[in-house]
Coordinates of C-alpha atoms in Angstrom, one line a residue:
M1 CA 0.0 0.0 0.0
T2 CA 1.6 3.2 -1.2
D3 CA 0.7 6.8 -2.1
H4 CA -2.4 6.7 0.2
I5 CA -3.9 9.3 2.5
L6 CA -3.7 7.8 6.0
V7 CA -6.3 9.2 8.4
T8 CA -5.9 8.3 12.1
G9 CA -9.0 8.7 14.2
S10 CA -11.0 8.1 11.0
A11 CA -14.1 6.8 12.8
G12 CA -14.5 9.8 15.0
R13 CA -16.6 12.9 14.3
V14 CA -13.9 14.9 12.5
G15 CA -12.4 11.7 11.0
Q16 CA -15.6 10.7 9.3
A17 CA -16.0 14.2 7.9
A18 CA -12.4 14.1 6.6
V19 CA -12.8 10.7 5.1
K20 CA -16.1 11.6 3.4
G21 CA -14.6 14.7 1.8
L22 CA -11.4 12.9 0.7
V23 CA -13.3 10.0 -0.8
A24 CA -15.6 12.4 -2.7
A25 CA -12.5 14.1 -4.1
G26 CA -11.4 10.7 -5.5
L27 CA -8.4 10.4 -3.2
P28 CA -7.0 7.0 -2.0
V29 CA -8.0 7.0 1.7
V30 CA -7.0 4.5 4.4
G31 CA -8.6 4.8 7.8
F32 CA -7.0 3.8 11.0
D33 CA -9.1 3.7 14.2
M34 CA -10.0 1.5 17.2
R35 CA -13.2 0.6 15.3
P36 CA -14.1 0.3 11.6
T37 CA -14.4 3.5 9.6
P38 CA -17.8 4.2 8.1
G39 CA -17.7 4.8 4.3
L40 CA -14.5 2.8 3.7
P41 CA -14.2 -0.8 2.3
V42 CA -12.8 -3.4 4.7
D43 CA -9.4 -3.4 3.1
R44 CA -9.2 0.4 3.6
S45 CA -10.5 0.5 7.1
I46 CA -7.7 -0.7 9.5
V47 CA -8.6 -1.4 13.1
G48 CA -5.8 -0.8 15.5
T49 CA -4.2 1.7 18.0
L50 CA -1.0 3.8 18.0
A51 CA 0.1 1.8 21.0
D52 CA 1.4 -0.8 18.4
G53 CA 4.0 1.5 16.8
T54 CA 5.6 -1.2 14.7
R55 CA 2.4 -2.1 13.0
F56 CA 1.6 1.6 12.4
D57 CA 5.0 2.1 10.9
K58 CA 4.2 -0.5 8.3
I59 CA 0.7 1.0 7.5
A60 CA 2.2 4.5 7.2
A61 CA 5.2 3.6 5.0
G62 CA 4.9 5.2 1.6
A63 CA 1.8 7.3 2.4
R64 CA 1.4 10.5 0.5
C65 CA 0.1 12.2 3.6
I66 CA -0.9 11.4 7.2
I67 CA -3.9 13.3 8.7
H68 CA -3.5 12.7 12.5
L69 CA -6.9 13.1 14.2
A70 CA -6.6 10.3 16.8
A71 CA -6.6 11.6 20.4
T72 CA -8.4 11.6 23.7
P73 CA -10.9 14.5 23.0
D74 CA -11.9 17.2 25.4
D75 CA -15.6 16.6 25.6
A76 CA -16.3 18.2 29.0
R77 CA -19.2 20.7 29.1
Y78 CA -18.8 24.4 28.8
P79 CA -18.9 26.5 30.9
R80 CA -16.8 24.4 33.3
G81 CA -15.7 24.8 36.9
P82 CA -12.1 25.5 38.0
A83 CA -9.5 24.1 35.6
P84 CA -8.6 21.1 37.8
D85 CA -12.2 19.8 37.2
D86 CA -11.4 18.9 33.6
A87 CA -12.6 15.4 32.9
D88 CA -9.6 13.9 31.2
N89 CA -7.0 12.0 33.2
F90 CA -3.6 13.4 32.2
E91 CA -1.4 10.4 33.1
S92 CA -3.6 7.6 31.9
E93 CA -5.3 9.1 28.9
L94 CA -3.7 12.4 27.6
V95 CA -0.1 11.4 27.8
P96 CA -0.3 8.0 26.1
N97 CA -2.9 9.0 23.5
N98 CA -2.2 12.7 22.7
I99 CA 1.6 13.0 23.5
V100 CA 3.1 9.6 22.8
G101 CA 0.5 8.9 20.0
T102 CA 1.6 12.1 18.2
Y103 CA 5.3 11.1 18.6
R104 CA 4.6 7.7 17.0
V105 CA 2.8 9.3 14.1
M106 CA 5.8 11.7 13.4
E107 CA 8.2 8.8 13.8
A108 CA 6.2 6.7 11.4
A109 CA 6.3 9.6 8.9
R110 CA 10.0 10.0 9.3
K111 CA 10.8 6.3 8.9
G112 CA 8.3 5.8 6.1
G113 CA 9.3 8.8 4.0
V114 CA 5.9 10.5 4.3
P115 CA 6.3 14.0 2.8
R116 CA 3.4 15.7 4.5
V117 CA 1.6 15.4 7.9
I118 CA -1.5 17.3 9.0
L119 CA -1.8 17.5 12.8
A120 CA -5.1 18.2 14.5
S121 CA -4.7 20.9 17.1
T122 CA -7.4 23.0 18.8
G123 CA -8.4 26.6 19.3
Q124 CA -8.1 25.9 23.0
V125 CA -4.4 26.5 22.8
I126 CA -5.1 30.3 22.4
F127 CA -8.0 30.2 25.0
G128 CA -6.4 33.1 27.0
Q129 CA -6.1 35.3 23.9
L130 CA -9.8 34.8 23.2
Q131 CA -10.8 35.5 26.8
A132 CA -8.8 38.8 26.6
G133 CA -10.5 39.8 23.4
R134 CA -7.4 39.9 21.3
I135 CA -9.1 38.9 18.1
P136 CA -8.9 37.7 15.5
V137 CA -6.1 35.4 16.7
R138 CA -3.3 34.7 14.3
G139 CA -1.4 31.4 14.1
D140 CA 1.8 33.0 15.2
T141 CA 0.3 34.3 18.4
P142 CA 1.9 32.8 21.5
P143 CA -0.3 30.0 23.0
E144 CA -2.2 30.5 26.2
P145 CA -3.7 27.0 26.6
R146 CA -7.0 26.3 28.4
Y147 CA -5.7 23.5 30.5
L148 CA -4.3 19.9 30.2
Y149 CA -5.9 18.8 27.0
A150 CA -4.9 22.1 25.3
C151 CA -1.3 21.7 26.7
T152 CA -1.0 18.3 24.8
K153 CA -1.9 20.2 21.6
V154 CA 0.8 22.8 22.3
F155 CA 3.2 19.9 22.5
L156 CA 1.7 18.5 19.2
E157 CA 2.4 21.8 17.4
A158 CA 6.0 22.0 18.8
L159 CA 6.7 18.4 17.9
G160 CA 5.5 19.1 14.3
R161 CA 7.7 22.1 14.0
A162 CA 10.7 20.1 15.3
Y163 CA 10.1 17.2 12.8
S164 CA 9.6 19.7 10.0
R165 CA 12.9 21.4 10.7
E166 CA 15.0 18.3 11.5
H167 CA 13.6 15.9 9.0
G168 CA 12.2 17.9 6.1
I169 CA 8.5 16.8 6.6
E170 CA 5.9 19.3 5.5
V171 CA 3.7 19.8 8.6
M172 CA 0.5 21.7 9.0
A173 CA -0.8 22.0 12.6
V174 CA -4.5 22.9 12.2
R175 CA -6.4 24.4 15.1
L176 CA -9.8 23.0 14.4
G177 CA -13.0 24.8 15.3
W178 CA -15.8 23.3 17.4
C179 CA -16.9 20.0 16.0
P180 CA -19.8 19.2 18.3
R181 CA -20.8 15.8 19.6
P182 CA -24.5 14.9 19.6
G183 CA -26.5 16.9 22.1
Q184 CA -24.2 19.9 22.1
E185 CA -26.4 22.2 20.0
E186 CA -27.9 24.1 23.0
E187 CA -24.4 24.4 24.6
I188 CA -23.0 26.0 21.5
R189 CA -26.0 28.2 21.1
Q190 CA -25.5 29.6 24.6
S191 CA -21.8 30.0 24.2
D192 CA -20.3 33.4 23.5
L193 CA -17.8 31.8 21.1
G194 CA -19.4 28.7 19.8
P195 CA -21.3 29.9 16.7
D196 CA -18.2 31.8 15.6
V197 CA -15.8 28.9 15.8
Y198 CA -18.1 26.1 14.6
L199 CA -16.7 23.8 11.9
S200 CA -19.3 21.9 9.9
P201 CA -18.6 18.4 8.6
A202 CA -18.7 19.6 5.0
D203 CA -16.3 22.5 5.6
A204 CA -14.0 20.1 7.6
G205 CA -13.9 17.9 4.5
R206 CA -13.2 20.9 2.3
F207 CA -10.3 21.9 4.5
F208 CA -8.6 18.5 4.5
V209 CA -9.0 18.0 0.8
A210 CA -7.4 21.4 0.3
A211 CA -4.6 20.7 2.8
V212 CA -3.8 17.3 1.2
T213 CA -3.8 18.4 -2.5
V214 CA -2.2 21.8 -2.4
A215 CA 1.4 22.1 -3.7
N216 CA 4.2 24.3 -2.6
V217 CA 3.4 24.7 1.1
P218 CA 5.7 26.2 3.8
P219 CA 7.8 23.6 5.7
F220 CA 5.7 24.3 8.8
S221 CA 2.5 26.2 9.4
I222 CA -0.1 26.8 12.1
L223 CA -3.5 27.2 10.5
Y224 CA -7.1 27.6 11.7
A225 CA -10.1 25.7 10.2
T226 CA -13.6 26.9 11.0
S227 CA -16.8 27.5 9.1
R228 CA -17.8 31.1 8.4
P229 CA -18.3 32.9 11.7
A230 CA -21.9 33.8 12.6
K231 CA -21.0 37.2 13.9
R232 CA -17.3 37.8 14.8
L233 CA -14.1 36.6 13.2
L234 CA -12.3 35.1 16.2
Y235 CA -9.6 33.0 14.3
D236 CA -7.6 34.6 11.5
L237 CA -8.3 32.4 8.5
S238 CA -6.2 34.4 6.0
E239 CA -3.1 32.3 6.4
T240 CA -5.2 29.1 6.0
T241 CA -6.5 30.5 2.7
R242 CA -3.1 31.6 1.6
V243 CA -1.4 28.3 2.3
T244 CA -4.2 25.8 1.3
G245 CA -6.8 27.8 -0.7
Y246 CA -9.5 26.7 1.8
V247 CA -12.4 29.1 2.1
P248 CA -15.3 28.1 4.4
Q249 CA -18.7 27.8 2.8
E250 CA -21.1 27.2 5.7
T251 CA -22.2 28.9 8.8
W252 CA -23.6 27.6 12.2
P253 CA -25.8 25.5 12.5
T254 CA -25.6 24.2 8.9
G255 CA -24.5 20.5 8.9
L256 CA -24.9 20.1 12.7
S257 CA -27.1 17.0 12.3
D258 CA -24.4 15.3 10.1
Y259 CA -22.0 14.9 13.0

């Protein structure tokens, strides 16, 4: 298996949106997740985990691009209590899945000669900037992470930058907008930020197709991916458009039921 687009976390909310968009664009997609990936044939839907680094190295070898979405998500409700109340366990979940997992993806890319990796980050890494009203936030703005989950994504971005510099891999770290789980509609509606940072499934697909297929990208870039803001532009999308050509087409709540 060579020249494929390997998507980790392909059975998740964002993963399924990415796979759907990539397949519709006629790209050779391979999914990798703990469960089968909807929309892919059996031979293109690989069940496994990043804990088995040797197996993942073989799957990644020769890929055209890796889209790394697999992670322990931050699905706690907003607004939340004090930061230590975050639901995710740092040592048992976030470190092995978000930190070690990202390292294994970058190592697989290095060993397997993968020229491009797209890493899923989060807008939570600039949470402090948003709270202070310093908007729209650019990709080169220093991070002010929300808490532990966001800190793992700061690491992800730094690791991507290091592998790009040291090993010549093209890396895009994309700070994804809010991709809601079922039942979060009212939570987003009541949020000051939610409708402006929403990312619809179709726009997610458009972004990943653009990021995979565009030529002549910078060695490393930090980008934002959202749909069109309902009222205020909170994330600066100009660099995303410049690097990938992506322009969002939808606005909250379009596509919500498709997640």
